[in-house]
Coordinates of C-alpha atoms in Angstrom, one line a residue:
M1 CA 14.8 -45.5 51.4
A2 CA 15.3 -46.0 54.9
T3 CA 12.3 -45.5 56.0
N4 CA 10.7 -47.7 54.3
L5 CA 12.7 -50.4 54.3
W6 CA 11.9 -49.9 58.4
L7 CA 7.9 -50.4 57.4
L8 CA 8.7 -53.3 56.2
L9 CA 10.8 -54.9 59.6
A10 CA 7.9 -53.2 61.3
I11 CA 4.9 -54.8 59.5
P12 CA 5.2 -58.5 61.0
V13 CA 5.9 -57.2 64.8
I14 CA 2.7 -55.1 63.8
L15 CA 0.7 -58.0 63.1
R16 CA 2.3 -60.3 65.5
L17 CA 1.4 -57.3 68.5
L18 CA -2.5 -57.3 66.9
K19 CA -3.1 -61.6 67.0
S20 CA -2.5 -61.8 70.9
K21 CA -4.9 -59.3 71.7
R22 CA -7.5 -61.9 72.9
L23 CA -11.2 -61.1 71.2
P24 CA -14.1 -60.6 74.0
S25 CA -16.0 -64.4 73.9
R26 CA -19.2 -65.0 72.9
E27 CA -21.8 -64.8 74.8
T28 CA -20.2 -61.2 75.9
I29 CA -21.4 -60.1 72.7
I30 CA -24.9 -61.7 72.1
K31 CA -27.0 -63.5 74.9
P32 CA -27.5 -67.2 73.7
S33 CA -31.3 -66.0 74.1
E34 CA -30.7 -63.4 71.3
E35 CA -28.7 -65.7 69.0
R36 CA -30.1 -67.1 65.8
V37 CA -29.5 -69.5 63.7
V38 CA -30.3 -70.5 59.3
L39 CA -29.0 -74.9 60.4
L40 CA -29.2 -76.8 56.9
G41 CA -29.4 -80.3 57.3
A42 CA -30.5 -80.5 61.4
S43 CA -32.3 -84.4 60.1
S44 CA -29.2 -86.2 61.9
G45 CA -26.0 -86.2 62.4
V46 CA -23.6 -83.2 63.4
G47 CA -26.3 -80.9 61.7
R48 CA -29.3 -82.4 64.5
D49 CA -26.1 -82.7 67.6
L50 CA -26.0 -78.8 67.5
A51 CA -29.7 -77.9 66.7
H52 CA -30.1 -79.4 70.2
A53 CA -27.2 -77.6 71.2
Y54 CA -28.4 -74.2 70.2
A55 CA -32.2 -75.5 71.1
K56 CA -30.9 -75.9 74.9
R57 CA -28.9 -72.4 75.4
G58 CA -32.6 -70.8 74.4
A59 CA -31.0 -70.2 70.6
R60 CA -34.6 -68.7 67.8
M61 CA -33.5 -71.4 64.9
Y62 CA -34.8 -72.3 61.5
V63 CA -34.0 -75.8 60.8
S64 CA -33.8 -76.6 57.2
Y65 CA -33.7 -80.6 56.5
S66 CA -34.0 -82.8 52.8
Q67 CA -35.6 -86.1 54.6
M68 CA -37.0 -85.8 58.0
H69 CA -36.7 -89.1 60.0
E70 CA -40.1 -90.2 62.0
N71 CA -38.7 -89.7 65.3
Y72 CA -36.4 -87.1 65.2
A73 CA -40.6 -85.2 63.9
E74 CA -41.7 -86.1 67.4
G75 CA -38.6 -85.0 69.1
I76 CA -38.8 -80.5 67.4
D77 CA -41.9 -79.8 68.8
A78 CA -39.2 -81.6 72.9
W79 CA -37.7 -78.2 71.7

């Protein structure tokens, strides 16, 4: 019975130690040029900004949108 109580008390301490370990940054795991990105709703707003940011990093992208704005179609080739 005492062993079970000790285990129950040790679990929060172990979880806290595991959470405190810093994970490696994303750039060290995957090079930006090797990223594959699927963006939904990339014709305006946040989706469009994300598409531009990933394009500048050199990621390969699949861009999806429901309605294409006229000026967006002209700018997509410039990426």
